[in-house]
Amino acid sequence: MKIDRSVVRSLSLFDRMSDADLDWLLGHATARRIPQGDAVFEQGQAAASFFLLLHGRLKVTQVTEDGQQIIVRVVHPGDLFGFAKALQRSDYPGTATAVTESIALSWPTDLWPHFVEQNPHLAVSTMQTIGQRLEEAHTRIREMSTQEVERRVAHAVLRLSRQAGKHEQGGIRIDFPISRQDIAEMTGTTLHTVSRILSAWEAKGLVEGGRQKLVIRDLAGLTQIAESGRD
Amino acid sequence: MKIDRSVVRSLSLFDRMSDADLDWLLGHATARRIPQGDAVFEQGQAAASFFLLLHGRLKVTQVTEDGQQIIVRVVHPGDLFGFAKALQRSDYPGTATAVTESIALSWPTDLWPHFVEQNPHLAVSTMQTIGQRLEEAHTRIREMSTQEVERRVAHAVLRLSRQAGKHEQGGIRIDFPISRQDIAEMTGTTLHTVSRILSAWEAKGLVEGGRQKLVIRDLAGLTQIAESGRD
DNA sequence: CGGGTGGTTGAAAGTTATCAATAGCTGTGG
DNA sequence: CCACAGCTATTGATAACTTTCAACCACCCG
């Protein structure tokens, strides 16, 4: 498979990598299409590959022993995912599902140590990536510890609008199908509570809801709720 | 300052490092004593150094704009901490306070990139460390999303007993001063609720409390609460 | 021995989950 | 092309859990 480096050149992960190194990397990659609803890998599976999302959108979920699900994170184009080996584990800690048709590059996990030894800068970049993810996780912990549900949902929605927002007339649309259940699983609450909150916001003209759809109409208003509480 | 490599040789972080590399590393390190209650660094300060805890115990906390505090993690001997640069940020995201008198090694942040370029294996090790931390964070998010407070507290106490447990006759003692407030800040609840829960456990003979003190008397019983709920 | 920090506990209030019933969209198949 | 199945969403009522408020206790340190 021949993958042109123009495909990934713009990604910050490969910022300072030489063309030669990049070509070598891509020479070992496989491109793969994931239809909507399919899983790239499942929780508990042996970690055979690690991935880079080129196009589309994935959600990474975990299921607890008692069957409850949470969304660990949303994967956006340009993100690395499934790098279990770097986390010193042999199986995937979660399931990655395509919420829209997606395209990802993959490399065999065995190559990972080789990669980083070969190219220390990639190691540094990846470390930064994981570091950012750690910070996000801490932010989420902080929010869940100290904030009431409405503020958490507001933060989650604003985050989505930043990462997957598509400006259109009169608002910002979240550019992939997202259900109340999804938002609940991202904020640690139930779909009922999310539904109530969104209904209330809609009544105030802050957002516009719909089936697997969400458009932010009043960014400032939402921000206010996220920041300090009631508006 | 001369630091013998025997001081850190046993740590897994330096597992496969040569004596020469290790000596070089230690040649650039500064050892520092932190009295109980003092901070090694504070949230928002410019990240001038990164650290390795040799002895003692630290807690890393964050304060939200509205003054609420949470404990991000507890630092145990052998742990790296304050590696903000690796997370691509110039300031410390939290405050590290000694809960017992502690000893730490420190290196100037500037040396970090040098270190990892020089010694790719260290980069891999560190990445694994951060990876584990990320996993811990996700575990915590999962718990806070799906479990009621009592189970979360049980998990937190069990974790502490694993990381800082000291076996003594008839139980496992948490080997550093810990308050109800601390446990509350680790589990996202209030000291009142923690106090009630611990009182109930004490009545059932599961633990023995006290001022800044905690001894686990019935590990199996606690584990049961952590796993499935009510016993 | 007095003050302060850390801890306990009751009562009331509030938030969020749970239970339950209904409505509405979407896509599939007769 | 319409109807039905199934999933997604809405919403009221109730219950449960946790926080908040308040008062009090006890231990440790200076």
PDB file of N, CA and C in Angstrom, chain B residues 175-224:
ATOM      1  N   ASP B 175       0.054   4.199  55.812  1.00  0.00           N
ATOM      2  CA  ASP B 175       1.308   4.623  56.436  1.00  0.00           C
ATOM      3  C   ASP B 175       1.626   6.115  56.302  1.00  0.00           C
ATOM      4  N   PHE B 176       0.628   6.943  56.343  1.00  0.00           N
ATOM      5  CA  PHE B 176       0.874   8.383  56.406  1.00  0.00           C
ATOM      6  C   PHE B 176      -0.383   9.052  56.934  1.00  0.00           C
ATOM      7  N   PRO B 177      -0.257  10.255  57.453  1.00  0.00           N
ATOM      8  CA  PRO B 177      -1.427  10.905  58.053  1.00  0.00           C
ATOM      9  C   PRO B 177      -2.447  11.252  56.975  1.00  0.00           C
ATOM     10  N   ILE B 178      -3.653  10.770  57.143  1.00  0.00           N
ATOM     11  CA  ILE B 178      -4.695  11.043  56.161  1.00  0.00           C
ATOM     12  C   ILE B 178      -5.990  11.403  56.877  1.00  0.00           C
ATOM     13  N   SER B 179      -6.586  12.509  56.439  1.00  0.00           N
ATOM     14  CA  SER B 179      -7.812  12.981  57.088  1.00  0.00           C
ATOM     15  C   SER B 179      -9.036  12.566  56.278  1.00  0.00           C
ATOM     16  N   ARG B 180     -10.201  12.702  56.897  1.00  0.00           N
ATOM     17  CA  ARG B 180     -11.468  12.415  56.188  1.00  0.00           C
ATOM     18  C   ARG B 180     -11.594  13.366  55.006  1.00  0.00           C
ATOM     19  N   GLN B 181     -11.159  14.596  55.247  1.00  0.00           N
ATOM     20  CA  GLN B 181     -11.201  15.593  54.185  1.00  0.00           C
ATOM     21  C   GLN B 181     -10.389  15.105  52.974  1.00  0.00           C
ATOM     22  N   ASP B 182      -9.216  14.544  53.235  1.00  0.00           N
ATOM     23  CA  ASP B 182      -8.377  14.024  52.148  1.00  0.00           C
ATOM     24  C   ASP B 182      -9.116  12.962  51.351  1.00  0.00           C
ATOM     25  N   ILE B 183      -9.708  12.020  52.071  1.00  0.00           N
ATOM     26  CA  ILE B 183     -10.424  10.938  51.386  1.00  0.00           C
ATOM     27  C   ILE B 183     -11.586  11.514  50.579  1.00  0.00           C
ATOM     28  N   ALA B 184     -12.252  12.511  51.152  1.00  0.00           N
ATOM     29  CA  ALA B 184     -13.350  13.167  50.433  1.00  0.00           C
ATOM     30  C   ALA B 184     -12.847  13.779  49.129  1.00  0.00           C
ATOM     31  N   GLU B 185     -11.691  14.420  49.204  1.00  0.00           N
ATOM     32  CA  GLU B 185     -11.151  15.078  48.010  1.00  0.00           C
ATOM     33  C   GLU B 185     -10.636  14.067  46.985  1.00  0.00           C
ATOM     34  N   MET B 186     -10.374  12.861  47.420  1.00  0.00           N
ATOM     35  CA  MET B 186      -9.950  11.828  46.481  1.00  0.00           C
ATOM     36  C   MET B 186     -11.134  11.149  45.804  1.00  0.00           C
ATOM     37  N   THR B 187     -12.296  11.214  46.435  1.00  0.00           N
ATOM     38  CA  THR B 187     -13.440  10.467  45.920  1.00  0.00           C
ATOM     39  C   THR B 187     -14.567  11.360  45.416  1.00  0.00           C
ATOM     40  N   GLY B 188     -14.374  12.650  45.534  1.00  0.00           N
ATOM     41  CA  GLY B 188     -15.379  13.572  45.028  1.00  0.00           C
ATOM     42  C   GLY B 188     -16.617  13.632  45.895  1.00  0.00           C
ATOM     43  N   THR B 189     -16.422  13.706  47.189  1.00  0.00           N
ATOM     44  CA  THR B 189     -17.577  13.839  48.078  1.00  0.00           C
ATOM     45  C   THR B 189     -17.195  14.801  49.201  1.00  0.00           C
ATOM     46  N   THR B 190     -17.974  14.811  50.282  1.00  0.00           N
ATOM     47  CA  THR B 190     -17.677  15.731  51.377  1.00  0.00           C
ATOM     48  C   THR B 190     -17.130  14.960  52.577  1.00  0.00           C
ATOM     49  N   LEU B 191     -16.423  15.662  53.441  1.00  0.00           N
ATOM     50  CA  LEU B 191     -15.880  14.977  54.606  1.00  0.00           C
ATOM     51  C   LEU B 191     -16.992  14.425  55.485  1.00  0.00           C
ATOM     52  N   HIS B 192     -18.152  15.033  55.477  1.00  0.00           N
ATOM     53  CA  HIS B 192     -19.265  14.559  56.284  1.00  0.00           C
ATOM     54  C   HIS B 192     -19.674  13.150  55.863  1.00  0.00           C
ATOM     55  N   THR B 193     -19.840  12.997  54.563  1.00  0.00           N
ATOM     56  CA  THR B 193     -20.251  11.692  54.047  1.00  0.00           C
ATOM     57  C   THR B 193     -19.187  10.645  54.344  1.00  0.00           C
ATOM     58  N   VAL B 194     -17.930  11.007  54.137  1.00  0.00           N
ATOM     59  CA  VAL B 194     -16.844  10.069  54.431  1.00  0.00           C
ATOM     60  C   VAL B 194     -16.874   9.683  55.903  1.00  0.00           C
ATOM     61  N   SER B 195     -17.059  10.650  56.751  1.00  0.00           N
ATOM     62  CA  SER B 195     -17.098  10.395  58.184  1.00  0.00           C
ATOM     63  C   SER B 195     -18.209   9.402  58.526  1.00  0.00           C
ATOM     64  N   ARG B 196     -19.387   9.629  57.952  1.00  0.00           N
ATOM     65  CA  ARG B 196     -20.509   8.710  58.200  1.00  0.00           C
ATOM     66  C   ARG B 196     -20.163   7.299  57.738  1.00  0.00           C
ATOM     67  N   ILE B 197     -19.607   7.209  56.543  1.00  0.00           N
ATOM     68  CA  ILE B 197     -19.294   5.889  55.988  1.00  0.00           C
ATOM     69  C   ILE B 197     -18.270   5.169  56.862  1.00  0.00           C
ATOM     70  N   LEU B 198     -17.223   5.879  57.241  1.00  0.00           N
ATOM     71  CA  LEU B 198     -16.191   5.247  58.060  1.00  0.00           C
ATOM     72  C   LEU B 198     -16.743   4.850  59.432  1.00  0.00           C
ATOM     73  N   SER B 199     -17.606   5.682  59.966  1.00  0.00           N
ATOM     74  CA  SER B 199     -18.219   5.333  61.248  1.00  0.00           C
ATOM     75  C   SER B 199     -18.999   4.028  61.128  1.00  0.00           C
ATOM     76  N   ALA B 200     -19.765   3.920  60.039  1.00  0.00           N
ATOM     77  CA  ALA B 200     -20.555   2.710  59.815  1.00  0.00           C
ATOM     78  C   ALA B 200     -19.636   1.497  59.681  1.00  0.00           C
ATOM     79  N   TRP B 201     -18.557   1.668  58.944  1.00  0.00           N
ATOM     80  CA  TRP B 201     -17.605   0.562  58.752  1.00  0.00           C
ATOM     81  C   TRP B 201     -16.968   0.169  60.073  1.00  0.00           C
ATOM     82  N   GLU B 202     -16.689   1.179  60.857  1.00  0.00           N
ATOM     83  CA  GLU B 202     -16.045   0.891  62.132  1.00  0.00           C
ATOM     84  C   GLU B 202     -16.994   0.075  63.013  1.00  0.00           C
ATOM     85  N   ALA B 203     -18.286   0.434  62.966  1.00  0.00           N
ATOM     86  CA  ALA B 203     -19.274  -0.299  63.745  1.00  0.00           C
ATOM     87  C   ALA B 203     -19.345  -1.762  63.322  1.00  0.00           C
ATOM     88  N   LYS B 204     -19.051  -2.013  62.049  1.00  0.00           N
ATOM     89  CA  LYS B 204     -19.095  -3.380  61.535  1.00  0.00           C
ATOM     90  C   LYS B 204     -17.742  -4.080  61.665  1.00  0.00           C
ATOM     91  N   GLY B 205     -16.750  -3.372  62.207  1.00  0.00           N
ATOM     92  CA  GLY B 205     -15.446  -3.992  62.405  1.00  0.00           C
ATOM     93  C   GLY B 205     -14.594  -4.095  61.153  1.00  0.00           C
ATOM     94  N   LEU B 206     -14.947  -3.314  60.131  1.00  0.00           N
ATOM     95  CA  LEU B 206     -14.177  -3.389  58.890  1.00  0.00           C
ATOM     96  C   LEU B 206     -12.899  -2.576  58.977  1.00  0.00           C
ATOM     97  N   VAL B 207     -12.987  -1.425  59.630  1.00  0.00           N
ATOM     98  CA  VAL B 207     -11.816  -0.559  59.752  1.00  0.00           C
ATOM     99  C   VAL B 207     -11.746   0.001  61.176  1.00  0.00           C
ATOM    100  N   GLU B 208     -10.634   0.650  61.429  1.00  0.00           N
ATOM    101  CA  GLU B 208     -10.515   1.373  62.683  1.00  0.00           C
ATOM    102  C   GLU B 208     -10.006   2.762  62.344  1.00  0.00           C
ATOM    103  N   GLY B 209     -10.770   3.753  62.731  1.00  0.00           N
ATOM    104  CA  GLY B 209     -10.419   5.117  62.373  1.00  0.00           C
ATOM    105  C   GLY B 209      -9.648   5.803  63.475  1.00  0.00           C
ATOM    106  N   GLY B 210      -9.576   7.103  63.374  1.00  0.00           N
ATOM    107  CA  GLY B 210      -8.861   7.891  64.366  1.00  0.00           C
ATOM    108  C   GLY B 210      -8.395   9.174  63.716  1.00  0.00           C
ATOM    109  N   ARG B 211      -7.851  10.013  64.496  1.00  0.00           N
ATOM    110  CA  ARG B 211      -7.418  11.309  63.983  1.00  0.00           C
ATOM    111  C   ARG B 211      -6.294  11.117  62.968  1.00  0.00           C
ATOM    112  N   GLN B 212      -6.569  11.428  61.708  1.00  0.00           N
ATOM    113  CA  GLN B 212      -5.598  11.297  60.618  1.00  0.00           C
ATOM    114  C   GLN B 212      -5.021   9.895  60.544  1.00  0.00           C
ATOM    115  N   LYS B 213      -5.831   8.939  60.863  1.00  0.00           N
ATOM    116  CA  LYS B 213      -5.337   7.572  60.978  1.00  0.00           C
ATOM    117  C   LYS B 213      -6.370   6.615  60.407  1.00  0.00           C
ATOM    118  N   LEU B 214      -5.908   5.553  59.794  1.00  0.00           N
ATOM    119  CA  LEU B 214      -6.836   4.584  59.232  1.00  0.00           C
ATOM    120  C   LEU B 214      -6.184   3.206  59.188  1.00  0.00           C
ATOM    121  N   VAL B 215      -6.829   2.237  59.803  1.00  0.00           N
ATOM    122  CA  VAL B 215      -6.338   0.855  59.783  1.00  0.00           C
ATOM    123  C   VAL B 215      -7.448  -0.030  59.226  1.00  0.00           C
ATOM    124  N   ILE B 216      -7.071  -0.858  58.255  1.00  0.00           N
ATOM    125  CA  ILE B 216      -8.045  -1.784  57.686  1.00  0.00           C
ATOM    126  C   ILE B 216      -7.998  -3.092  58.471  1.00  0.00           C
ATOM    127  N   ARG B 217      -9.152  -3.468  59.001  1.00  0.00           N
ATOM    128  CA  ARG B 217      -9.223  -4.662  59.845  1.00  0.00           C
ATOM    129  C   ARG B 217      -9.723  -5.876  59.072  1.00  0.00           C
ATOM    130  N   ASP B 218     -10.610  -5.624  58.114  1.00  0.00           N
ATOM    131  CA  ASP B 218     -11.209  -6.735  57.366  1.00  0.00           C
ATOM    132  C   ASP B 218     -11.148  -6.429  55.872  1.00  0.00           C
ATOM    133  N   LEU B 219     -10.038  -6.847  55.292  1.00  0.00           N
ATOM    134  CA  LEU B 219      -9.799  -6.558  53.884  1.00  0.00           C
ATOM    135  C   LEU B 219     -10.875  -7.189  53.003  1.00  0.00           C
ATOM    136  N   ALA B 220     -11.211  -8.428  53.295  1.00  0.00           N
ATOM    137  CA  ALA B 220     -12.201  -9.144  52.480  1.00  0.00           C
ATOM    138  C   ALA B 220     -13.546  -8.416  52.504  1.00  0.00           C
ATOM    139  N   GLY B 221     -13.930  -7.979  53.707  1.00  0.00           N
ATOM    140  CA  GLY B 221     -15.204  -7.289  53.839  1.00  0.00           C
ATOM    141  C   GLY B 221     -15.238  -6.008  53.026  1.00  0.00           C
ATOM    142  N   LEU B 222     -14.148  -5.266  53.113  1.00  0.00           N
ATOM    143  CA  LEU B 222     -14.058  -4.024  52.350  1.00  0.00           C
ATOM    144  C   LEU B 222     -14.093  -4.304  50.856  1.00  0.00           C
ATOM    145  N   THR B 223     -13.341  -5.336  50.458  1.00  0.00           N
ATOM    146  CA  THR B 223     -13.297  -5.695  49.045  1.00  0.00           C
ATOM    147  C   THR B 223     -14.697  -6.008  48.536  1.00  0.00           C
ATOM    148  N   GLN B 224     -15.466  -6.684  49.383  1.00  0.00           N
ATOM    149  CA  GLN B 224     -16.833  -7.021  48.998  1.00  0.00           C
ATOM    150  C   GLN B 224     -17.661  -5.771  48.723  1.00  0.00           C
TER     151      GLN B 224
END
